[in-house]
Each structure stands twice: as structure tokens, then as C-alpha cells.
Coordinates of C-alpha atoms and ligand atoms in Angstrom, one line a residue:
M894 CA 97.8 92.9 11.1
S895 CA 95.9 89.7 12.0
D896 CA 92.8 88.8 9.8
A897 CA 90.6 89.4 12.8
L898 CA 91.8 93.0 13.1
K899 CA 90.9 93.6 9.4
T900 CA 87.2 93.1 10.2
Y901 CA 87.1 95.4 13.3
G902 CA 85.7 98.9 13.0
F903 CA 87.6 102.1 13.4
E904 CA 86.6 102.7 17.0
T905 CA 87.8 99.2 18.0
L906 CA 91.1 99.6 16.1
Q907 CA 91.9 103.0 17.6
V908 CA 91.9 101.3 21.0
H909 CA 93.4 97.9 20.2
A910 CA 95.5 97.9 17.0
G911 CA 99.1 97.0 17.6
A912 CA 98.7 96.5 21.4
R913 CA 98.4 93.3 23.5
P914 CA 98.7 92.7 27.2
D915 CA 102.4 93.0 28.1
P916 CA 103.8 89.4 27.9
A917 CA 106.1 89.9 30.9
T918 CA 103.7 91.5 33.4
G919 CA 100.2 91.3 31.9
A920 CA 100.1 95.1 32.0
R921 CA 96.9 96.1 30.1
Q922 CA 98.0 99.6 29.0
T923 CA 101.0 99.6 26.7
P924 CA 104.1 100.2 29.0
I925 CA 106.6 102.9 28.3
Y926 CA 109.6 100.8 27.4
Q927 CA 112.2 103.3 28.7
S928 CA 115.2 101.4 27.5
T929 CA 118.0 102.3 25.0
A930 CA 119.1 98.8 24.1
Y931 CA 117.8 95.2 24.2
V932 CA 119.7 92.1 25.2
F933 CA 120.4 89.7 22.3
Q934 CA 119.5 86.0 22.7
G935 CA 123.0 85.2 21.5
A936 CA 125.6 86.1 18.8
D937 CA 123.6 84.5 16.0
H938 CA 120.4 86.3 17.0
A939 CA 122.3 89.6 17.1
A940 CA 123.8 89.0 13.6
A941 CA 120.4 88.0 12.2
L942 CA 118.9 91.3 13.5
F943 CA 121.6 93.4 12.0
D944 CA 121.2 91.6 8.7
L945 CA 117.4 92.3 8.8
K946 CA 116.9 88.5 8.5
E947 CA 114.9 88.8 11.7
I948 CA 112.9 91.8 12.9
G949 CA 113.4 92.7 16.5
F950 CA 114.7 95.3 18.9
I951 CA 118.3 96.4 18.8
Y952 CA 118.7 100.0 19.9
S953 CA 115.9 102.6 20.4
R954 CA 117.2 105.0 17.7
L955 CA 115.8 102.3 15.3
T956 CA 113.1 100.5 17.1
N957 CA 111.4 100.6 20.5
P958 CA 108.5 98.4 21.7
T959 CA 106.2 101.3 22.7
V960 CA 106.9 103.2 19.5
A961 CA 106.3 99.9 17.6
V962 CA 102.8 99.7 19.0
L963 CA 102.1 103.3 17.8
Q964 CA 103.5 102.5 14.4
E965 CA 101.2 99.5 14.0
R966 CA 98.2 101.5 15.4
I967 CA 98.6 104.4 12.9
A968 CA 99.4 102.1 10.0
T969 CA 96.2 100.1 10.7
L970 CA 94.0 103.2 11.1
E971 CA 95.3 104.5 7.8
G972 CA 95.0 101.2 6.0
G973 CA 98.7 101.0 5.3
I974 CA 101.1 98.1 5.8
G975 CA 103.7 99.8 7.9
A976 CA 104.6 103.1 9.5
I977 CA 107.7 104.8 10.8
C978 CA 107.2 107.2 13.7
C979 CA 109.5 110.1 14.1
A980 CA 110.2 113.1 16.3
S981 CA 107.9 115.6 14.7
G982 CA 105.7 116.1 11.6
H983 CA 108.5 117.9 9.9
A984 CA 110.8 115.0 10.5
A985 CA 108.2 112.7 9.0
Q986 CA 108.1 114.8 5.8
L987 CA 111.9 114.5 5.5
M988 CA 111.7 110.8 6.2
A989 CA 109.0 110.4 3.5
L990 CA 111.1 112.2 0.9
F991 CA 114.5 110.8 1.9
P992 CA 114.3 107.4 0.2
L993 CA 112.8 108.9 -3.0
M994 CA 115.1 111.9 -3.6
S995 CA 118.7 112.5 -4.6
P996 CA 120.5 115.7 -5.5
G997 CA 118.8 117.4 -8.6
C998 CA 115.4 115.8 -7.9
N999 CA 112.2 117.7 -7.1
V1000 CA 108.9 117.3 -5.4
V1001 CA 105.8 118.9 -6.9
A1002 CA 103.7 120.3 -4.1
S1003 CA 100.4 122.0 -3.6
N1004 CA 100.6 125.7 -2.9
R1005 CA 98.1 125.2 -0.1
L1006 CA 100.3 123.9 2.7
Y1007 CA 101.2 124.5 6.3
G1008 CA 103.5 127.5 6.4
G1009 CA 106.3 125.5 8.0
T1010 CA 106.2 123.0 5.2
V1011 CA 106.4 125.7 2.6
T1012 CA 109.6 127.0 4.3
Q1013 CA 111.0 123.5 4.6
F1014 CA 110.3 122.7 1.0
S1015 CA 111.2 126.0 -0.6
Q1016 CA 114.3 126.8 1.4
T1017 CA 115.8 124.1 3.6
I1018 CA 115.7 121.0 1.4
K1019 CA 117.8 123.0 -1.2
R1020 CA 120.8 122.3 1.1
L1021 CA 120.3 118.6 0.2
G1022 CA 120.2 119.4 -3.5
W1023 CA 116.4 118.8 -3.6
S1024 CA 113.8 121.3 -4.7
A1025 CA 110.1 121.8 -4.7
K1026 CA 107.7 123.3 -7.3
F1027 CA 104.5 124.7 -5.9
V1028 CA 101.3 124.6 -8.0
D1029 CA 97.6 125.0 -7.6
F1030 CA 96.3 121.4 -7.3
D1031 CA 92.9 122.5 -8.6
D1032 CA 94.6 123.3 -11.9
E1033 CA 95.2 119.8 -13.4
Q1034 CA 97.1 121.1 -16.4
A1035 CA 99.4 123.2 -14.2
L1036 CA 100.1 120.1 -12.1
R1037 CA 100.9 117.9 -15.1
D1038 CA 103.1 120.7 -16.6
A1039 CA 105.1 121.0 -13.4
I1040 CA 106.1 117.3 -13.4
D1041 CA 109.4 116.7 -15.2
D1042 CA 111.9 113.8 -15.5
N1043 CA 113.5 114.8 -12.2
T1044 CA 110.2 114.8 -10.2
R1045 CA 110.2 112.0 -7.6
A1046 CA 107.0 112.7 -5.6
I1047 CA 103.7 114.7 -5.6
F1048 CA 102.8 116.2 -2.2
C1049 CA 99.6 117.7 -0.8
E1050 CA 97.6 118.0 2.4
S1051 CA 94.2 116.3 2.6
I1052 CA 92.4 119.1 4.5
S1053 CA 94.9 121.9 4.3
N1054 CA 96.2 124.3 6.9
P1055 CA 95.2 127.1 7.4
G1056 CA 92.0 127.5 5.4
G1057 CA 90.6 124.0 5.6
Y1058 CA 90.7 123.7 1.8
V1059 CA 89.9 120.1 0.8
T1060 CA 92.1 118.4 -1.8
D1061 CA 90.5 116.2 -4.4
I1062 CA 92.7 113.2 -3.5
P1063 CA 91.2 110.8 -6.0
A1064 CA 91.8 113.3 -8.9
I1065 CA 95.4 113.9 -7.8
A1066 CA 96.1 110.2 -7.3
K1067 CA 95.0 109.5 -10.9
I1068 CA 97.5 112.1 -12.1
A1069 CA 100.2 110.5 -10.0
D1070 CA 99.3 107.1 -11.3
D1071 CA 99.4 108.3 -14.9
V1072 CA 102.9 109.6 -14.5
G1073 CA 104.1 106.7 -12.3
L1074 CA 105.0 108.8 -9.3
P1075 CA 104.2 108.3 -5.6
L1076 CA 101.6 110.6 -4.1
I1077 CA 102.4 111.7 -0.5
V1078 CA 99.4 113.1 1.5
D1079 CA 99.8 115.0 4.8
N1080 CA 96.7 113.8 6.6
T1081 CA 97.3 115.8 9.8
A1082 CA 94.2 118.0 9.8
A1083 CA 91.8 115.3 8.6
T1084 CA 93.1 112.3 10.6
P1085 CA 92.3 108.8 9.4
F1086 CA 88.8 109.2 11.0
L1087 CA 87.8 111.8 8.3
C1088 CA 90.0 110.7 5.4
R1089 CA 92.0 107.6 4.5
P1090 CA 94.2 108.8 1.6
I1091 CA 95.5 105.3 0.8
E1092 CA 92.0 104.1 0.0
Q1093 CA 91.8 107.1 -2.4
G1094 CA 95.1 106.2 -4.2
A1095 CA 97.8 107.8 -2.1
T1096 CA 101.2 106.0 -1.8
L1097 CA 102.4 107.4 1.5
V1098 CA 100.6 109.3 4.3
V1099 CA 102.5 111.7 6.6
H1100 CA 101.3 113.0 10.0
S1101 CA 102.2 115.5 12.5
T1102 CA 100.9 113.4 15.4
T1103 CA 101.5 116.5 17.5
K1104 CA 98.0 117.6 16.5
Y1105 CA 94.8 115.6 16.5
L1106 CA 96.2 112.1 16.9
T1107 CA 97.7 113.1 20.3
G1108 CA 94.9 115.6 20.7
N1109 CA 95.8 117.4 23.8
G1110 CA 98.8 119.6 23.0
T1111 CA 101.3 117.6 25.0
V1112 CA 104.0 116.0 22.8
M1113 CA 105.6 116.4 19.4
G1114 CA 105.6 113.5 16.9
G1115 CA 105.2 112.4 13.4
A1116 CA 104.6 109.4 11.2
V1117 CA 105.0 108.1 7.7
V1118 CA 102.6 105.4 6.6
D1119 CA 103.3 103.2 3.6
S1120 CA 100.5 101.8 1.5
G1121 CA 102.9 99.0 0.3
K1122 CA 101.3 99.5 -3.2
F1123 CA 104.0 101.4 -5.1
D1124 CA 106.3 99.5 -7.5
W1125 CA 109.7 101.1 -6.6
S1126 CA 111.5 99.1 -9.3
A1127 CA 109.4 99.9 -12.3
S1128 CA 110.9 103.2 -13.4
G1129 CA 114.5 103.1 -12.2
K1130 CA 113.8 106.4 -10.5
F1131 CA 114.1 105.1 -6.9
P1132 CA 117.5 103.5 -6.7
S1133 CA 117.7 103.7 -2.9
L1134 CA 114.8 101.2 -2.9
S1135 CA 115.4 99.2 -6.1
D1136 CA 119.2 99.0 -6.5
P1137 CA 121.9 97.7 -4.1
E1138 CA 121.9 100.1 -1.2
P1139 CA 125.6 101.0 -0.4
A1140 CA 124.5 102.2 3.1
Y1141 CA 123.3 98.6 3.9
H1142 CA 126.0 96.4 2.4
G1143 CA 124.4 96.3 -1.0
L1144 CA 121.0 95.1 0.1
K1145 CA 118.2 95.6 -2.5
F1146 CA 115.3 96.7 -0.3
H1147 CA 112.5 96.3 -2.9
E1148 CA 113.7 92.9 -4.2
T1149 CA 114.3 91.6 -0.7
F1150 CA 111.3 93.0 1.2
G1151 CA 108.7 93.6 -1.5
P1152 CA 105.8 95.8 -0.1
Y1153 CA 107.7 96.4 3.1
A1154 CA 110.7 98.0 1.3
F1155 CA 109.9 101.6 2.1
T1156 CA 109.1 100.9 5.8
L1157 CA 112.2 98.9 6.4
H1158 CA 114.4 101.4 4.5
G1159 CA 112.9 104.1 6.7
I1160 CA 114.0 102.3 9.9
A1161 CA 117.3 100.6 8.7
I1162 CA 118.6 103.7 6.9
G1163 CA 116.4 106.7 7.7
L1164 CA 116.2 106.4 11.5
R1165 CA 119.6 104.8 11.7
D1166 CA 121.4 107.6 9.9
L1167 CA 119.2 110.7 10.3
G1168 CA 118.2 109.9 13.9
T1169 CA 114.8 111.5 13.7
T1170 CA 113.5 109.0 16.3
L1171 CA 110.3 109.4 18.4
N1172 CA 110.9 108.8 22.1
P1173 CA 108.7 106.1 23.9
Q1174 CA 107.2 108.6 26.4
A1175 CA 105.8 110.7 23.5
A1176 CA 104.6 107.5 21.8
H1177 CA 102.7 106.6 25.0
Y1178 CA 100.9 110.0 25.1
T1179 CA 100.0 109.7 21.5
L1180 CA 98.7 106.1 21.9
M1181 CA 96.4 107.4 24.7
G1182 CA 95.2 110.2 22.5
I1183 CA 94.4 107.9 19.6
E1184 CA 92.1 105.8 21.8
T1185 CA 89.5 108.7 21.7
L1186 CA 90.2 110.0 18.2
S1187 CA 86.8 109.2 16.7
L1188 CA 84.9 110.7 19.6
R1189 CA 87.0 113.9 19.5
M1190 CA 86.8 114.3 15.8
Q1191 CA 83.1 114.0 15.7
R1192 CA 82.9 116.7 18.4
H1193 CA 85.5 118.9 16.7
V1194 CA 83.5 118.7 13.4
E1195 CA 80.1 119.4 15.1
N1196 CA 81.5 122.4 17.0
A1197 CA 83.3 123.7 13.9
M1198 CA 80.1 123.6 11.9
T1199 CA 78.1 125.4 14.6
I1200 CA 80.7 128.1 15.0
A1201 CA 81.4 128.6 11.2
K1202 CA 77.6 129.1 10.7
W1203 CA 77.4 131.6 13.5
L1204 CA 80.5 133.5 12.2
E1205 CA 79.2 133.5 8.7
G1206 CA 76.2 135.6 9.8
H1207 CA 78.2 138.1 11.8
P1208 CA 78.5 141.7 10.3
E1209 CA 82.3 142.0 11.2
V1210 CA 83.0 138.8 9.3
A1211 CA 83.7 139.1 5.5
E1212 CA 84.4 135.4 4.8
V1213 CA 84.5 132.0 6.5
T1214 CA 86.4 129.3 4.6
Y1215 CA 84.9 126.3 6.3
T1216 CA 84.1 123.8 3.5
G1217 CA 81.3 122.2 5.6
L1218 CA 79.2 125.4 4.9
E1219 CA 76.9 125.2 1.9
S1220 CA 78.3 128.6 0.8
S1221 CA 81.7 127.1 0.3
P1222 CA 82.8 126.6 -3.3
Y1223 CA 84.3 123.3 -2.1
H1224 CA 81.2 122.0 -0.3
A1225 CA 80.3 119.4 -3.0
R1226 CA 83.9 118.1 -3.0
Q1227 CA 83.9 118.0 0.8
K1228 CA 80.8 115.9 0.8
R1229 CA 82.2 113.5 -1.8
V1230 CA 85.8 113.1 -0.6
Y1231 CA 85.4 113.8 3.1
P1232 CA 81.8 112.6 3.9
K1233 CA 82.4 112.3 7.7
G1234 CA 83.1 116.0 8.0
A1235 CA 85.2 119.0 6.9
G1236 CA 87.5 119.0 10.0
A1237 CA 87.7 121.8 12.5
L1238 CA 90.2 124.1 11.0
F1239 CA 89.2 127.2 9.0
T1240 CA 90.0 130.8 8.5
V1241 CA 87.9 133.9 9.0
R1242 CA 88.5 137.1 7.0
L1243 CA 87.5 140.2 9.0
A1244 CA 86.1 143.3 7.5
G1245 CA 88.3 145.4 9.8
G1246 CA 91.5 144.0 8.3
Y1247 CA 94.8 143.5 10.1
E1248 CA 93.8 145.7 13.1
A1249 CA 90.6 143.8 13.7
C1250 CA 92.4 140.4 13.6
V1251 CA 95.0 141.5 16.2
D1252 CA 92.2 142.9 18.4
L1253 CA 90.2 139.7 18.1
V1254 CA 93.2 137.6 19.1
D1255 CA 93.9 139.8 22.1
R1256 CA 90.3 140.0 23.4
L1257 CA 89.4 136.3 23.3
E1258 CA 89.4 134.6 26.7
L1259 CA 88.6 130.9 26.0
F1260 CA 90.4 130.7 22.7
S1261 CA 94.2 130.5 23.2
H1262 CA 96.5 132.4 21.0
V1263 CA 99.1 129.7 20.1
A1264 CA 101.0 128.3 17.1
N1265 CA 99.3 125.0 17.2
L1266 CA 96.2 123.2 16.0
G1267 CA 94.3 120.0 16.7
D1268 CA 94.2 120.5 20.5
A1269 CA 91.1 119.7 22.6
R1270 CA 91.1 123.4 23.4
S1271 CA 90.0 126.0 20.9
L1272 CA 92.9 127.9 19.4
I1273 CA 93.4 131.0 17.3
I1274 CA 96.3 132.5 15.4
H1275 CA 96.9 135.4 13.0
P1276 CA 99.0 133.5 10.4
A1277 CA 100.4 136.5 8.6
S1278 CA 102.2 137.8 11.7
T1279 CA 103.2 134.3 13.0
T1280 CA 103.3 130.9 11.3
H1281 CA 103.2 132.3 7.8
R1282 CA 105.4 135.3 8.5
Q1283 CA 108.4 133.9 6.5
L1284 CA 106.2 133.8 3.4
T1285 CA 106.0 136.5 0.8
A1286 CA 102.6 138.4 0.5
D1287 CA 101.8 136.4 -2.6
Q1288 CA 102.6 133.1 -0.9
Q1289 CA 100.5 134.2 2.1
E1290 CA 97.5 134.9 -0.2
A1291 CA 98.0 131.6 -2.1
A1292 CA 98.2 129.7 1.2
G1293 CA 95.0 131.4 2.4
A1294 CA 96.8 133.4 5.1
G1295 CA 96.5 137.0 4.1
S1296 CA 96.9 139.8 6.6
D1297 CA 93.1 140.2 7.3
I1298 CA 92.7 136.5 8.2
V1299 CA 92.7 134.6 11.4
R1300 CA 92.8 130.8 11.7
L1301 CA 90.6 129.0 14.1
S1302 CA 91.2 125.4 15.4
I1303 CA 87.9 124.6 17.0
G1304 CA 88.1 122.5 20.2
I1305 CA 85.7 120.1 21.9
E1306 CA 84.3 122.6 24.5
T1307 CA 80.7 123.7 24.8
A1308 CA 79.8 125.4 21.5
D1309 CA 77.7 128.1 23.2
D1310 CA 80.7 129.1 25.3
L1311 CA 82.9 129.4 22.3
I1312 CA 80.3 131.5 20.5
A1313 CA 79.9 133.8 23.5
D1314 CA 83.7 134.3 23.6
L1315 CA 83.9 135.1 19.9
K1316 CA 80.9 137.5 20.2
Q1317 CA 82.4 139.5 23.0
A1318 CA 85.7 139.7 21.3
L1319 CA 84.3 140.7 17.9
E1320 CA 82.0 143.3 19.5
G1321 CA 84.6 145.2 21.5
G1322 CA 85.8 143.0 24.3
S1323 CA 84.3 142.1 27.7
T1324 CA 85.7 145.1 29.6
Ligands
PLP1850 C1 102.0 121.0 12.4 C2 102.0 120.5 11.0 C3 103.2 120.0 10.4 C4 104.5 120.0 11.1 O1 104.4 119.1 12.2 P1 105.3 119.3 13.6 O2 104.9 118.1 14.4 O3 105.0 120.6 14.1 O4 106.8 119.2 13.1 C5 103.1 119.5 9.2 N1 101.9 119.6 8.5 C6 100.8 120.0 9.0 C7 99.6 120.0 8.2 C8 100.8 120.5 10.3 O5 99.7 121.0 10.8

């Protein structure tokens, strides 16, 4: 990032960071570089690129000019020094853990996570010999007790799916710091507009760019952002980054690349060998989405607040988890850690239980019943019968996704229209 960019505001950076007029054509919008490979300037240039002595484009599984603009844009907005974009949010989570973990190692994770992440961490990563321990991150002692000699990372969401619970990132970062472990924060539901975890002490930030960053429900994508602040050599626990890397002819990433070690390892080893690459077409859609991120997030937050307040006063509604409400036990924390707003994701517990949830979902007309969030459109889902279906009843409750709960992702439509839709659906349907 140039020094000038450091002084620009968020709204300027969301439009400009990483991009410049195309040097070949002058094209002002970032072109979709739909090319698999890039011609080397000569044999020496090719060798230098392969040795990581020079950074450039070789093959689009590793690097692509459109994807590179997105990487720089997201890294800049998050206040990181580099980012690796990948095919989905779940790919980004694997890419975040991959350089840190080896068989027998574990990640200590919050029990308030996106359902798919709970499944990925509790089941699928076991095939790699990794494991996860889930704890309540509001219980500092439980978190400290869960960390052992084989722990390699601490993982949480900033604003967490589905309930909109807000993690006290500075408090968790302090614990990570005390024990010398990297803190990974999934910032999907907050976006860097509402929360910049690196400023609050996180080491890595992961995103499902599928959600608010793209913002219109079009393409899948993910990103891992590195703060560049973690000392990968201090503890001897991260040999992929500190010791000679056999998968890259004995290169020591941390010694050679200093703060860029994690990002370059992610590209040179992670994308090269796991192939979780983002395609340039998707990167283009996401870049266009990010241009309006602040405008959309302000509107998402404003609408969510209006609708949460209205729902809270409705007789069919037993509970609204939106932390922007003064009635929320997390309201003070939200104001302190997320002063620009509590996001647009929350759950509603209906007095009528499971049946009432299913009826509501079926009767709504403007809200779409989909397994997605962070769209410009308002969305609703009944997690217990869908996204959180693979979880046990206890895991569902812990994740804030019990059977009498629906999750709302409030869009940017006219708030009165959304309220009218909720009203007709809660009160028996329009027909
Ligand atoms: C959707 C989501 C993911 C997974 O991202 P995909 O792009 O669907 O792979 C991870 N974390 C959170 C918080 C999400 O909302």
C-alpha cells in the first residue's frame, strides 16, 4: 500500500485500493483477466518467479491480476498487509489453518459459529488429523483451560451467525497474546466497515466474501487476511512458516519474507497444492460489490435496528437477539467493540415454537427463504431444519439456533415494506 492510501478514508479505499487504470488499455474498471497463464519475459524471469525472488504472474491457480486487486483491496480495508483470496469462505478457513496445523494439533474455537463451520471443524478436519475444541468465549477461564500444548490457533466470529452475538475481540486477543497463539477472526457478518479485528489484536481475518462484501448473492468467494504482526518463529510451534519448508525446496518462509511469510506461504504452498483458487470473474463481482460496502452496511444496520425494535414489541415474538437493542445483554459490548452498528443478522424466538417458525417462513413474501445471508435482499431461514440441521440439539441451542428460532438477514429495502411483510406473516398470512 502506498503512503497516500494510508491516509484515505474507508469510503475512498473501498473504491480505489489495489486498483489502477489498466496499463495496457487505460480501462478504468478492473478488467477480468480471463487467462490461465502469463508469458515470461525470458528464462531468467521465469526462474526468478518460481524461486519467489520476484513476485509476478505465473499461472492462475496461484495468482491472477483481477484476483490480486481484490486481495489488495480486502487487505487494505482490514488493515492487514496481505490477503489470499479463495473459492469460498470455507476454503478460506482451511487456508487459514493449513500453515499452522499438523496432525495432532487443535484449534480452540468459539461455540457460537456458523453451522457449516461447526461441521467443518468438528468432523471434516479430523481427516487431516486436526481437531477443534469448542468453548464459550464469554467464559475466560474455560477458554484458557481449553488451550493446551497442541493448540495452534484460537478461532471466533466477530459478529456471529446466526444470533448476531458480538465477540469481545480485545479480551480474546489478550488471551491469545498471553499464550502466544494466533487469533483468527471470521469477520464475515461484521465486514471491515463495522469491525476491524486486526486493530483489536487479531492475527488473521477470514471472510466469506459470498456475503456482504459481494453483497448481492451472486458469487462464492473467501479471503484470509494477515496482519503481518505474528512472530511465527518465536515458539517453534509453526514449522511450516519458521523451518525449512520441504514443499518449497527448503525455503524458510518467515526468515526470508518476514511479515509477508503467511501470505506468500498461502499462495506458494496453499493455493499451489490445495487449489482452492478464486476465479477472476467472481473476483470482479466482489470488487464491484465492495465499492458500495459502507453505503450498504449503514443501510443494513439502520433497517435491522428498525425491524428488531418492531419485532421486540410484537406479541408473537418471545425474544429478539439483536445486540443493537438496549434490552440485549450484549448492548454495552456492542457499543464498545462495534460502535458503528450491530450488523443486520439476528434471530427471533417465536412464542408458537417450531410450527410458528415454519408458518412464518412460508407466509413471507418479500423475505426470501434461502440458506444465505448478507444479500441486498432480506432473507430468512429456520436454522434448526436447514443450516444447523447436522448439529445436535445441544449444539443448536449453544449456537443460538434452537427449533423455535428463525434467523433474519435484513436487506436494504424500504423498512416499512419489510415490517408490513413480517406483520402479515406473523398474523396469519395475506390470504
Ligand atoms: C457463509 C459463511 C461461511 C462459509 O462461507 P462460504 O462462502 O459459504 O463457503 C463462513 N463463516 C460465516 C460466518 C458465514 O456466514
